[in-house]
Coordinates of C-alpha atoms and ligand atoms in Angstrom, one line a residue:
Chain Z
X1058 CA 4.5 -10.0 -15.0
X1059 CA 6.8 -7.6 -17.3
X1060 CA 5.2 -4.7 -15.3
X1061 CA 6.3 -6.1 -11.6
X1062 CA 9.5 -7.7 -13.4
X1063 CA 10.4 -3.3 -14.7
X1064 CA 10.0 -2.1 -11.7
X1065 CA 12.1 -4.3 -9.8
X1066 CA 14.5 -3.2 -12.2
X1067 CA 14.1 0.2 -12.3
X1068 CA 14.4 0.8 -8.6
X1069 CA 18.1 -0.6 -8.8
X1070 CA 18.3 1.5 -11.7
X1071 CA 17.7 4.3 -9.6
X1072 CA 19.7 3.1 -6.8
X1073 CA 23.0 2.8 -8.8
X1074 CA 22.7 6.4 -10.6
X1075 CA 21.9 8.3 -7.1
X1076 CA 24.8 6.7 -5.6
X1077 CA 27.4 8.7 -7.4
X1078 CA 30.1 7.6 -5.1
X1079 CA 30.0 4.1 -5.6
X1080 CA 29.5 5.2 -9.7
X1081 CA 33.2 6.7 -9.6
X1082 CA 34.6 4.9 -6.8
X1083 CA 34.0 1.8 -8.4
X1084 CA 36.0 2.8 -11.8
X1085 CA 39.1 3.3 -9.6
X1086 CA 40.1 -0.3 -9.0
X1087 CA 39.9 -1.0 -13.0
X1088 CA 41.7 2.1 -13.9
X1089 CA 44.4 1.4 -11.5
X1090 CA 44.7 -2.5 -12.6
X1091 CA 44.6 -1.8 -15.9
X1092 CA 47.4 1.2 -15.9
X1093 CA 49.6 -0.8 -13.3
X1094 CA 49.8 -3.9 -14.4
X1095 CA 49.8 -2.9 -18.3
X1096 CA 52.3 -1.1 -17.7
X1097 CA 54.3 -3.5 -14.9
X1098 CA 53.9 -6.4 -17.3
X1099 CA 53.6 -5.3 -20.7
X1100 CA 57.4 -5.2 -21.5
X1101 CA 57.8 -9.0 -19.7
X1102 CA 54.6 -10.5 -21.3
X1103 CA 55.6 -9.0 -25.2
X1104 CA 59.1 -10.9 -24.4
X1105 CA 57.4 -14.3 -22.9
X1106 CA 54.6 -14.0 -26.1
X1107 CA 57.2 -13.3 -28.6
X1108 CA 55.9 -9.4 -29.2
X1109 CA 52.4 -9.9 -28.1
X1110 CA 50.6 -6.7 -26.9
X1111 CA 49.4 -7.4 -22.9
X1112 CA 46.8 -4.2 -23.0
X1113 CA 45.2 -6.8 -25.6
X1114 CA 45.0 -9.6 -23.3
X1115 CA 44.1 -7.7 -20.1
X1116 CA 41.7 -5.3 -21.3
X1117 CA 38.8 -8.1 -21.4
X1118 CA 39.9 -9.3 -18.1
X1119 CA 39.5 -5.8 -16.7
X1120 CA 36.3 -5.4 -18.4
X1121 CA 35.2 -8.7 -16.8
X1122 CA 36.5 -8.0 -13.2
X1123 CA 34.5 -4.8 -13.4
X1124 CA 31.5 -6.6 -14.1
X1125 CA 32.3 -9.8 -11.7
X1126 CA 32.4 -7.2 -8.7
X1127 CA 29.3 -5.0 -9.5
X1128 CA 27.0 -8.0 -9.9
X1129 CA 28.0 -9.7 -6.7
X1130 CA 28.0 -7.0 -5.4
X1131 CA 24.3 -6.0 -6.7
X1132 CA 23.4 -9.5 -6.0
X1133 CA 24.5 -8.8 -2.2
X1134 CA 22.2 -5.5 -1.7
X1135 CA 19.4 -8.0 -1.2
X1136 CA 21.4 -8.4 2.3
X1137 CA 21.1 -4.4 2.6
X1138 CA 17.2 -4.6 1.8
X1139 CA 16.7 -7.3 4.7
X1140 CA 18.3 -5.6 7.5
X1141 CA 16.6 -2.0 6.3
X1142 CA 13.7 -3.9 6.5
X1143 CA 12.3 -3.5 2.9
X1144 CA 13.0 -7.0 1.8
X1145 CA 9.7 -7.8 3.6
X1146 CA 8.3 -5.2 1.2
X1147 CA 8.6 -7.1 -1.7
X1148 CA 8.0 -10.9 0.1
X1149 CA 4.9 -10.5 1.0
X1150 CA 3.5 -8.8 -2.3
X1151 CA 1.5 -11.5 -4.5
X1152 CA 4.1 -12.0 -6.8
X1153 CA 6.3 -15.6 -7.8
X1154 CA 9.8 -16.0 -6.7
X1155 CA 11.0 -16.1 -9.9
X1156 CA 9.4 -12.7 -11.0
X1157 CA 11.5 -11.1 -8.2
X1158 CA 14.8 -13.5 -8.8
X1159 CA 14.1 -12.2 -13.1
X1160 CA 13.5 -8.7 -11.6
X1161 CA 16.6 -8.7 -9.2
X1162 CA 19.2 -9.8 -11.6
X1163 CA 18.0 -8.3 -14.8
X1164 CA 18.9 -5.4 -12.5
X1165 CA 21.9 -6.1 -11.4
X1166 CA 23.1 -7.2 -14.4
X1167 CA 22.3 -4.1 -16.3
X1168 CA 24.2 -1.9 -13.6
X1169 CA 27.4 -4.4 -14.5
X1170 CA 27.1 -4.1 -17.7
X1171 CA 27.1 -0.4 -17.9
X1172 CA 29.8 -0.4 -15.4
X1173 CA 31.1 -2.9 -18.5
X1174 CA 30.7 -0.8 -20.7
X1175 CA 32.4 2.5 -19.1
X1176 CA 35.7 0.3 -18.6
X1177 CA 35.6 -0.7 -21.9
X1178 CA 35.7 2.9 -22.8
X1179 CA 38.3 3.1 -20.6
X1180 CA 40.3 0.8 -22.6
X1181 CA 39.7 2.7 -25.6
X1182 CA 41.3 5.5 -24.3
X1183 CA 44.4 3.3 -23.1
X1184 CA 44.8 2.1 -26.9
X1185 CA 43.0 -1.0 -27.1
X1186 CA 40.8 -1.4 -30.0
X1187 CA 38.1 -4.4 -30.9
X1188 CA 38.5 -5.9 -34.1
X1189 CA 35.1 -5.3 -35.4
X1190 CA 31.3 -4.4 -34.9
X1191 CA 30.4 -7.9 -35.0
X1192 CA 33.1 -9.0 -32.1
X1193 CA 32.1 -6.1 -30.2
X1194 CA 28.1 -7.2 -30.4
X1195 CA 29.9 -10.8 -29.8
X1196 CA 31.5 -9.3 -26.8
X1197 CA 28.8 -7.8 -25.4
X1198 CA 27.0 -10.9 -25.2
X1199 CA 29.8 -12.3 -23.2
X1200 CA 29.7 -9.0 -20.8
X1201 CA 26.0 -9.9 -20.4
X1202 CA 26.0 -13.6 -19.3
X1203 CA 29.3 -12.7 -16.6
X1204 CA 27.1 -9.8 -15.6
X1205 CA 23.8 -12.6 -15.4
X1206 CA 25.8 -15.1 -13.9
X1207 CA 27.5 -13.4 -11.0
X1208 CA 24.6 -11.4 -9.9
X1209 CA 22.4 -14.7 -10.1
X1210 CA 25.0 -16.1 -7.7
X1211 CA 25.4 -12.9 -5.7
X1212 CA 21.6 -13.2 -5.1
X1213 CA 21.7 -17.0 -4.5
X1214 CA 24.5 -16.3 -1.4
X1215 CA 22.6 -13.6 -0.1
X1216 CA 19.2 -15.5 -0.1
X1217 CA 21.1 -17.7 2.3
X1218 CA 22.6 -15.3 4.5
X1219 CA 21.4 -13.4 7.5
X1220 CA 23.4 -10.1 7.6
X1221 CA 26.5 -8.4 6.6
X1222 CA 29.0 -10.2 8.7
X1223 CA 29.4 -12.7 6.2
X1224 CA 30.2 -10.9 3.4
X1225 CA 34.1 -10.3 3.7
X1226 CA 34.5 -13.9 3.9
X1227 CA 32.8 -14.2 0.3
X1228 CA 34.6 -11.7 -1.1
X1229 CA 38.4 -13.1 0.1
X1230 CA 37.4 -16.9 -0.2
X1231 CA 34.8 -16.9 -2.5
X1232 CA 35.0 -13.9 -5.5
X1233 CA 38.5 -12.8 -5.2
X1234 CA 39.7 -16.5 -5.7
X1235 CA 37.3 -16.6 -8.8
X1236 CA 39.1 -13.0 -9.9
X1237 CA 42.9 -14.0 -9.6
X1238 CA 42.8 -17.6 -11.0
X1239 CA 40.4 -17.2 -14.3
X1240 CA 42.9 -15.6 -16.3
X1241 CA 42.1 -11.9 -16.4
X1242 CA 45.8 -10.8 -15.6
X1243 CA 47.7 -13.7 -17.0
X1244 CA 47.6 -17.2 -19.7
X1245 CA 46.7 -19.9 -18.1
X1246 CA 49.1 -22.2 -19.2
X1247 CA 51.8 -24.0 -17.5
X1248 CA 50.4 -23.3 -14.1
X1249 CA 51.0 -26.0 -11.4
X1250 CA 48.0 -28.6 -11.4
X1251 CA 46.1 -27.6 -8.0
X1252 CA 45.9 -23.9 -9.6
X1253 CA 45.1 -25.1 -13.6
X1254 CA 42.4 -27.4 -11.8
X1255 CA 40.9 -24.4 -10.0
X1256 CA 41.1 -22.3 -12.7
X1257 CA 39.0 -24.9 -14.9
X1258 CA 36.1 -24.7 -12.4
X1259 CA 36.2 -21.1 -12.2
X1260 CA 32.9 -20.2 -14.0
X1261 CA 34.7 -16.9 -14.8
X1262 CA 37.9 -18.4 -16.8
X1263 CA 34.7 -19.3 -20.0
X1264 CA 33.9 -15.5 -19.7
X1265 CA 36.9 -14.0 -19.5
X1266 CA 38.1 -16.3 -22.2
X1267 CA 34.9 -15.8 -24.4
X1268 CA 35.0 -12.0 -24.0
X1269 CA 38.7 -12.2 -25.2
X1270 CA 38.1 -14.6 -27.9
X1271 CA 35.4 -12.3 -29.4
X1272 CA 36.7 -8.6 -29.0
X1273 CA 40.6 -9.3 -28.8
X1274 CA 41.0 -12.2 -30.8
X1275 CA 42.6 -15.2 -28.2
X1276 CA 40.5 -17.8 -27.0
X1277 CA 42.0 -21.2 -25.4
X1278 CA 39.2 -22.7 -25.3
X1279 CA 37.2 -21.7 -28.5
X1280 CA 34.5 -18.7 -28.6
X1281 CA 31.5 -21.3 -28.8
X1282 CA 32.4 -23.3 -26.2
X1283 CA 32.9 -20.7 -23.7
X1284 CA 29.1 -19.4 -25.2
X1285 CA 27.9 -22.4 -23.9
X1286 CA 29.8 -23.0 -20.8
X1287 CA 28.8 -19.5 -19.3
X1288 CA 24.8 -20.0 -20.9
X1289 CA 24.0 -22.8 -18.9
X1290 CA 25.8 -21.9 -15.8
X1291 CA 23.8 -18.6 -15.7
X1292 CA 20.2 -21.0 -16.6
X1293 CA 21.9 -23.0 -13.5
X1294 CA 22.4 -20.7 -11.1
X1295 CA 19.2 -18.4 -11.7
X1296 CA 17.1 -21.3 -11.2
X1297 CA 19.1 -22.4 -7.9
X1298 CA 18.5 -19.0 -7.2
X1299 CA 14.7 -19.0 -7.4
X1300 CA 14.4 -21.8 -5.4
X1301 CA 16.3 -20.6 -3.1
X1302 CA 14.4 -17.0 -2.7
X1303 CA 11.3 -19.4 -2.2
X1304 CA 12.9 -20.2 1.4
X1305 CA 13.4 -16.8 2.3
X1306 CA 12.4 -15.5 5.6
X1307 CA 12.4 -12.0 5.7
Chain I
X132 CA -21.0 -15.0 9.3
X133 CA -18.2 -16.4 7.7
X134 CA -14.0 -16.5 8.8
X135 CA -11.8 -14.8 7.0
X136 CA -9.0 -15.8 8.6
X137 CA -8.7 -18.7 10.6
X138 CA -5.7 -20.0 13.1
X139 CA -5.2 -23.6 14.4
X140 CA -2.6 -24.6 16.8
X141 CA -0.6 -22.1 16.0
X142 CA 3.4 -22.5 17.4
X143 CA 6.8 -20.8 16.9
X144 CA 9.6 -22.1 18.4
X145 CA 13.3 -19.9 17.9
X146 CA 15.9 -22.4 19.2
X147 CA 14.5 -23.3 22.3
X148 CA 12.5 -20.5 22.8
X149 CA 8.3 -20.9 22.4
X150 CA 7.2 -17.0 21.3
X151 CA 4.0 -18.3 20.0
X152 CA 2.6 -21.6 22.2
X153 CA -0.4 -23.4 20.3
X154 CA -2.8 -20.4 19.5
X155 CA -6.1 -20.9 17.6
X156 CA -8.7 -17.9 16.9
X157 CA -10.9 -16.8 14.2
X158 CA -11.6 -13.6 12.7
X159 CA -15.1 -13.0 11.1
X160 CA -15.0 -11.4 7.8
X161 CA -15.6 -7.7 7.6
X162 CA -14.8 -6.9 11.2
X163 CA -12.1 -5.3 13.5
X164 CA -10.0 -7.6 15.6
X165 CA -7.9 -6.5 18.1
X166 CA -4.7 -8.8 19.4
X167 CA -3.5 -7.1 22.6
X168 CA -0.7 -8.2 24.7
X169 CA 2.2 -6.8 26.6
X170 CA 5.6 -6.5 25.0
X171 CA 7.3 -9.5 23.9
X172 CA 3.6 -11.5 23.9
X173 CA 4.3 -12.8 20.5
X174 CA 1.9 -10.4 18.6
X175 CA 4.3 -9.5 15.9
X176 CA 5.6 -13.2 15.8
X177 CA 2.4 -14.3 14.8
X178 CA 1.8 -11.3 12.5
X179 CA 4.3 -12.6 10.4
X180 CA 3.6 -16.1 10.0
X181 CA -0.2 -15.1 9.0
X182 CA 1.6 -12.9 6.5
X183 CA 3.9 -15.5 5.3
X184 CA 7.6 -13.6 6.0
X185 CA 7.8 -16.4 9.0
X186 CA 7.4 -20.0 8.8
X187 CA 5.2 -21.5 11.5
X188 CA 6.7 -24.0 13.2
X189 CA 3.7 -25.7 13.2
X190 CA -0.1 -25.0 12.7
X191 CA -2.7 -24.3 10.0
X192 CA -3.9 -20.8 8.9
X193 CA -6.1 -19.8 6.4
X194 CA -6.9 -16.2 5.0
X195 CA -9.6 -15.9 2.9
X196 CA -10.2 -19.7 2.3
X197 CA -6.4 -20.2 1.1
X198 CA -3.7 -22.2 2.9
X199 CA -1.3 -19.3 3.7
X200 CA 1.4 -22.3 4.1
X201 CA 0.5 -24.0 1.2
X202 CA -1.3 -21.3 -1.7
X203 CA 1.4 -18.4 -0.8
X204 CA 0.5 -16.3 -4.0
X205 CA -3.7 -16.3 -3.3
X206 CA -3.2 -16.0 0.3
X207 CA -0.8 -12.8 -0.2
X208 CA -2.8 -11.3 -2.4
X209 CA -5.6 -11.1 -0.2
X210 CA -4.0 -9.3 2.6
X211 CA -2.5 -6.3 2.9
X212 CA -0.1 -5.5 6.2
X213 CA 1.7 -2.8 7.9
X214 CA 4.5 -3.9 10.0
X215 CA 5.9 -2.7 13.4
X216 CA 9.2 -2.2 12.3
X217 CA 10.0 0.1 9.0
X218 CA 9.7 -1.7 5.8
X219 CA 10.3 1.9 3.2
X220 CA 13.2 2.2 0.8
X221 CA 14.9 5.9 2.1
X222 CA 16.9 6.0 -1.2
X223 CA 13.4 6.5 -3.1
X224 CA 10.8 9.2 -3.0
X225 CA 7.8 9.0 -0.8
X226 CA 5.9 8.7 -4.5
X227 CA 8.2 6.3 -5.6
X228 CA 8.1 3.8 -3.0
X229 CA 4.2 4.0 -3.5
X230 CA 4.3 3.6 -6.9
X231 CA 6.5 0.2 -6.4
X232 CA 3.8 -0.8 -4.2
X233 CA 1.1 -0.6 -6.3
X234 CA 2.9 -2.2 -9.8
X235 CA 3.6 -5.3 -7.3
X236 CA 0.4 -5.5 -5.6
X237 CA -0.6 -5.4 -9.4
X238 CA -2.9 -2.4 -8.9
X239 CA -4.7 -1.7 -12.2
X240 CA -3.1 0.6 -14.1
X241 CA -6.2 3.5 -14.6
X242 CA -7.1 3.4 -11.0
X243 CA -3.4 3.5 -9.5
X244 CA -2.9 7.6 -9.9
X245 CA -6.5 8.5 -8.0
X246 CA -5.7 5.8 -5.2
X247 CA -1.8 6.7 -4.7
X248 CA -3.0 10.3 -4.9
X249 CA -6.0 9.3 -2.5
X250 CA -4.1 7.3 -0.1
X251 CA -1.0 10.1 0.4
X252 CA -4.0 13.2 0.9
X253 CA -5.8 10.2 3.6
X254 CA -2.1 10.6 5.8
X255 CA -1.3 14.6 4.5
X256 CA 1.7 13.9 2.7
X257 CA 0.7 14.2 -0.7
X258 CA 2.6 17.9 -1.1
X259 CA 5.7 16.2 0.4
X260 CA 5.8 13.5 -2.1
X261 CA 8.3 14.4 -4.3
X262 CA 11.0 14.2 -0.6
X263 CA 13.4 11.5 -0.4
X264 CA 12.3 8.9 2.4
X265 CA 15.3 9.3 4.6
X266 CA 14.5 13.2 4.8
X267 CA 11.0 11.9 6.2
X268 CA 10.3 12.4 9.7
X269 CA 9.7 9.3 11.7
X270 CA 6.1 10.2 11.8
X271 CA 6.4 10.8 8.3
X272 CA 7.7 7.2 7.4
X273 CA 4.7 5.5 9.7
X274 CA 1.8 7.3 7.5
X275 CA 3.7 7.0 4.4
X276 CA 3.6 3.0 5.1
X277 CA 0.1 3.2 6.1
X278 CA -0.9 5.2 2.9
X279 CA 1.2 2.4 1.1
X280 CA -1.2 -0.1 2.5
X281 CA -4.3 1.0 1.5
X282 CA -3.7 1.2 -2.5
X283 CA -4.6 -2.2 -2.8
X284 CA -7.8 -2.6 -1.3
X285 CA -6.9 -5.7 0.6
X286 CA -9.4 -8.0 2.1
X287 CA -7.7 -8.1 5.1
X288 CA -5.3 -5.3 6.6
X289 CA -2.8 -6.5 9.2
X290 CA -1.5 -3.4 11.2
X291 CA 1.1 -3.4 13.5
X292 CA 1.1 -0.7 15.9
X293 CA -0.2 1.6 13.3
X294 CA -0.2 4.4 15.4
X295 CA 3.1 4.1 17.0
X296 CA 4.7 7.6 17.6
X297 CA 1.7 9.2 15.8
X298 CA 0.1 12.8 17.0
X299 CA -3.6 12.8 18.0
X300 CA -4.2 14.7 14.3
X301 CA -2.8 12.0 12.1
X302 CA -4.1 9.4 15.0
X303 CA -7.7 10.5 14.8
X304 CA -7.6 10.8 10.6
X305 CA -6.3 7.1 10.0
X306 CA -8.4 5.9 12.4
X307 CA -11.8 7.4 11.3
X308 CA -10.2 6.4 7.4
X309 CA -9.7 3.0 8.4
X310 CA -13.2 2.7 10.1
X311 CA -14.1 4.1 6.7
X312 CA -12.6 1.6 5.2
X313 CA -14.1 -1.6 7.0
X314 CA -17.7 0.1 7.2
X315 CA -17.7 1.2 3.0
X316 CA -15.6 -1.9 1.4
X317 CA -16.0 -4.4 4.2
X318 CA -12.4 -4.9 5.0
X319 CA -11.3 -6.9 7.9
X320 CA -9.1 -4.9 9.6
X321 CA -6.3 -7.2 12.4
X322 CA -4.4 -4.8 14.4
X323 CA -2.2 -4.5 17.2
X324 CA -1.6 -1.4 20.0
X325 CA -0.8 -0.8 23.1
X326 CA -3.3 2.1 23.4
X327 CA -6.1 0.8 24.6
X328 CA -8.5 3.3 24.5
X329 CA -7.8 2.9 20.6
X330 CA -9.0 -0.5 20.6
X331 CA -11.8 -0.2 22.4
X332 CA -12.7 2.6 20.3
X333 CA -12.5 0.6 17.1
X334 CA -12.4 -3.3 18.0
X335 CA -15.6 -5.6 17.8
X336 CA -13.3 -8.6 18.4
X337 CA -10.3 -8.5 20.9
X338 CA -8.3 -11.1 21.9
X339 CA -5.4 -11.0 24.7
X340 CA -2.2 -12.8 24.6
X341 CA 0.6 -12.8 26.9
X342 CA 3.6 -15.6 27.1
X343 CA 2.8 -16.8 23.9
X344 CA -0.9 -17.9 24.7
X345 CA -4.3 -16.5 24.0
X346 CA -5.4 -15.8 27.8
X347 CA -8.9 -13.9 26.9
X348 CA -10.8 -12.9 23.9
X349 CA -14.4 -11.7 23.2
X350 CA -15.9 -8.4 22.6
X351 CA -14.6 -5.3 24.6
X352 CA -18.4 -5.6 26.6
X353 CA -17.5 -9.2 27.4
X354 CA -14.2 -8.9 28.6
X355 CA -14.8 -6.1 31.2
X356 CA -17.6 -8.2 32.2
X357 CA -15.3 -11.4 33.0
X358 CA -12.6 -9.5 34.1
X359 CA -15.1 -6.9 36.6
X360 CA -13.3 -3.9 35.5
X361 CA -14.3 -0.7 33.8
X362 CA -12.4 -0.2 31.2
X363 CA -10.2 -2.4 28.7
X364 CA -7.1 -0.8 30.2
X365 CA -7.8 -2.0 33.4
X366 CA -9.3 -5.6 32.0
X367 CA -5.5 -5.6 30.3
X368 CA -3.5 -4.6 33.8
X369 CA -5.8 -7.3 35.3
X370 CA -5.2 -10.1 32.9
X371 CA -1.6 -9.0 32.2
X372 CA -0.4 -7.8 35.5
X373 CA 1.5 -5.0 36.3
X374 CA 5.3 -6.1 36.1
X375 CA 7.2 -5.0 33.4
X376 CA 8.4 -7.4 31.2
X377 CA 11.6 -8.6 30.4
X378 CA 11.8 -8.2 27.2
X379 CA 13.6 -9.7 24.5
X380 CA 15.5 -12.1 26.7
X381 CA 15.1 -16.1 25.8
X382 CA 14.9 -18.9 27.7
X383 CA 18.4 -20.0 26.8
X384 CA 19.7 -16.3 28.2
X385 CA 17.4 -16.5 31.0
X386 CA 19.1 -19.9 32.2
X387 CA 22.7 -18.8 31.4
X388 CA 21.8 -15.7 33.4
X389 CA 20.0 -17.9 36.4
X390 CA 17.1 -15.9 36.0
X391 CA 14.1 -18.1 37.1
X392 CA 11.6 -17.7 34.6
X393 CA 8.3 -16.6 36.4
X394 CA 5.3 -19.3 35.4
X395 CA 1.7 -18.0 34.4
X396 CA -0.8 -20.2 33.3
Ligands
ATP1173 N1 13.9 -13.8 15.2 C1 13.8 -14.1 16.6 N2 14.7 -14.9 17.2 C2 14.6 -15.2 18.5 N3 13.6 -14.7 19.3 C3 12.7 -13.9 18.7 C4 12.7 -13.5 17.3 N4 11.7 -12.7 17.1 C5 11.0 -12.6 18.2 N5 11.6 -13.3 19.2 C6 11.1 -13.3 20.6 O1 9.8 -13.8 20.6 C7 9.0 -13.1 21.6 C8 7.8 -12.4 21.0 O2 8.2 -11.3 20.2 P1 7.2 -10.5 19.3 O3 8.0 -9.5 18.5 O4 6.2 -11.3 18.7 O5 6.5 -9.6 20.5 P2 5.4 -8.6 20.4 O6 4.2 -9.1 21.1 O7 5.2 -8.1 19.1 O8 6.0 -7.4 21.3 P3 5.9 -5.8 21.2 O9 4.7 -5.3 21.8 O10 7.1 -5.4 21.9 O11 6.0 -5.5 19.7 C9 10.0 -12.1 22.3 O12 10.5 -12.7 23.5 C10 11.1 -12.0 21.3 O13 12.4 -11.8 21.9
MG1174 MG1 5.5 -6.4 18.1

């Protein structure tokens, strides 16, 4: 069981650290974020905040967007493996759905949360800087459940679809929605009701706001909460997830 | 003797298209069975729903006494398959991709390095295993999956146009190893080719389908006896015919195209 669930694991290990490319290309889109809009919006959100610093509120919003888009995105390989043809590989083997659901997002969610963890370096550099050990061991256990959740839900779309076509219309309807409207760039307060509603059932918003609330210090909806929001979504959608991979054809 | 596998009824619709039309045969433990039939036949079709990656649309099959609908896990880990089209991970090493095989076909752990090692020297790659897959040859890529198949001594070993694309060398090696293999562990060996001398060479059981249906079956000797010919290949172009066949296209396409569908019994 651990053995099969490892080396699931390991081969997207192995897949994520020969693909240099994607390694550095994928830093460039939280890098650019984080320098553009700190910069574009730091002077207006210190004025609108009364002298609040905005590196402090975007820098765990960065770090979460880095992590929402590498475990979809890991959680959307699965796609890649069917039409290569190794997806078979692994369904027929005499192994349970859940050992290969386990194996596939334990995975994926280590490669976002090194990907996590490189942007929150990146941050560093920038000037932002975590309170304290203990928020940033808090903080990583935030990083981990978005990283669990989003490549549980990456796997869980891709169970279900076919080939690549449809994977432009996730990422514009589906992930970028869940991006923009759970607060990683800006408070979400006084929005207009459609958007504040959305941005409620954005399982996203309790990440991004845990991960604030436990490395920069601002929460809206309380550090626990959000702990408990995001740990049963991810229990949710894994199990979905299983089931799911139990209906696969390959 | 007894059945390792057993079919009943077998049927696979895809829309409105029958690739596999109520099919039932059984395969005696520990021998070679050969499924022939021209392109498009529904060979691979019903490869895959023995091996669970396709869901019958109706039937029962058994493999080894389990319900390959119903007890996925026992069924699977009784067979072992090769399939027609490639099934290797390029981004790993030839080694590597074994390796992944064996940890999920829960190999035991002191016996995995002889067999991988074993199993790579059987298809002469074992000094190339260190290469990336996608520098592999395509050659290269069909013994590596054949090599992949045999580290878990299944109990039965679907292959799917092993040979496909193969030189006479590597041919004649996997062939004799395979033989090997049925003759010294008793596994039941299922396999699919186009080149009949092959079968006849290594089938005790052959069965013919065309359209979707079983037309013939029986042992090579019985066939050319039913069918008055000499050799399989012509027991095949008599069963068969000698059109070519039109391949790939559905029922659906062959209406919207006003193709009239040719009917066999
Ligand atoms: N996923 C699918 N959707 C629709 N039709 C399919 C699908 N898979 C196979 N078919 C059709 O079913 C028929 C049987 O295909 P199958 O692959 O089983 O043939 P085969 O006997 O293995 O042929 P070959 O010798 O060329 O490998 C073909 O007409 C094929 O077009
Ligand atoms: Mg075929």
């Amino acid at each position: 069981m651990i053995e099969v669930i490892y080396i699931l694991w390991l081969r997207q290990l192995k897949h994520y650290w020969r693909s240099k490319p994607r390694l550095l290309g994928s830093l460039g889109q939280p890098l650019l974020f984080l320098v553009t809009f700190g910069f574009g919006f730091g002077p207006m959100y210190a004025s609108a905040s009364g002298g609040g610093n905005y590196l402090d509120f975007l820098a765990p919003g960065i770090v979460s967007m880095s992590i929402l888009f590498t475990a979809v995105f890991s959680g959307l390989e699965v796609i890649w493996d069917r039409q290569f043809g190794f997806l078979k590989e692994t369904m027929v083997a005499p192994i349970s759905r859940t050992e290969i659901m386990i194996g596939k997002t334990l995975g994926g969610a280590t490669i976002a949360m090194i990907q996590g963890l490189i942007v929150l370096s990146l941050t560093y550099v920038l000037g932002f800087r975590i309170l304290s050990l203990a928020s940033l061991a808090l903080g990583l256990v935030f990083m981990f459940l978005i990283a669990i959740f989003f490549t549980g839900l990456g796997l869980a779309i891709a169970s279900m679809m076919k080939d690549m076509q449809g994977f432009q219309l996730i990422m514009n309807f589906l992930i970028m929605p869940i991006f923009f409207l759970s607060g990683a760039l800006f408070p979400l307060e006084n929005l207009p009701k459609a958007i504040y509603f959305i941005s409620r059932i954005d399982p996203l918003t309790y990440g991004v706001d845990g991960l604030r609330g436990a490395i920069a210090g601002m929460s809206t909806f309380g550090v626990f909460n959000d702990l408990v929001v995001i740990g049963l979504l991810s229990v949710l959608v894994c199990t979905v997830g299983a089931f799911l991979f139990s209906k696969v054809e390959a | 003797m007894q059945n390792i596998l057993s079919v009943q009824s077998l049927t696979k619709k895809f829309d409105d298209f029958t690739a596999v039309k109520d099919i039932s045969f059984n395969v005696e433990t520990g021998s070679i069975f050969a499924f022939l039939g021209p392109n498009g036949a529904g060979k691979s079709t019903t490869i895959k729903m023995l091996t669970t990656v396709l869901k019958p649309t109706s039937g029962k099959i058994s493999i080894n006494g389990f319900n390959v609908l119903k007890e996925q896990d026992q069924a699977r880990a009784s067979f072992g398959i090769v399939f027609q089209d490639p099934s290797l991970d390029e981004e790993l090493t030839a080694y590597e991709n074994i390796v992944y095989h064996a940890v999920i076909y829960k190999v035991p752990k002191k016996e995995r390095d002889e067999r991988i090692k074993k199993a790579l020297e059987i298809v002469g790659l074992w000094n190339r295993r260190e290469d990336y897959v996608k520098n592999y040859s395509g050659g290269m890529k069909r013994r590596l999956e054949i090599a992949r198949a045999l580290v878990h001594y299944p109990k039965i070993l679907f292959l799917d146009e092993p040979t496909v694309g193969l030189d006479p060398q590597t041919r004649n090696s996997i062939w004799s190893h395979i033989r090997g293999l049925n003759k010294e562990k008793g596994m039941t060996i299922f396999l699919t080719t186009h080149y009949m001398e092959e079968a006849e060479a290594v089938a005790d059981q052959i069965a013919i389908i065309d359209h979707g249906k079983i037309i013939e079956s029986g042992t090579v000797e019985e066939i050319k006896k039913r069918t008055e010919t000499q050799s399989l290949e012509e027991a095949f172009l008599k069963l068969t015919g000698r059109d070519i066949r039109d391949d790939n296209i559905g029922d659906k396409t062959r209406k919207r195209r006003g193709i009239r569908r040719r009917i066999r019994h």
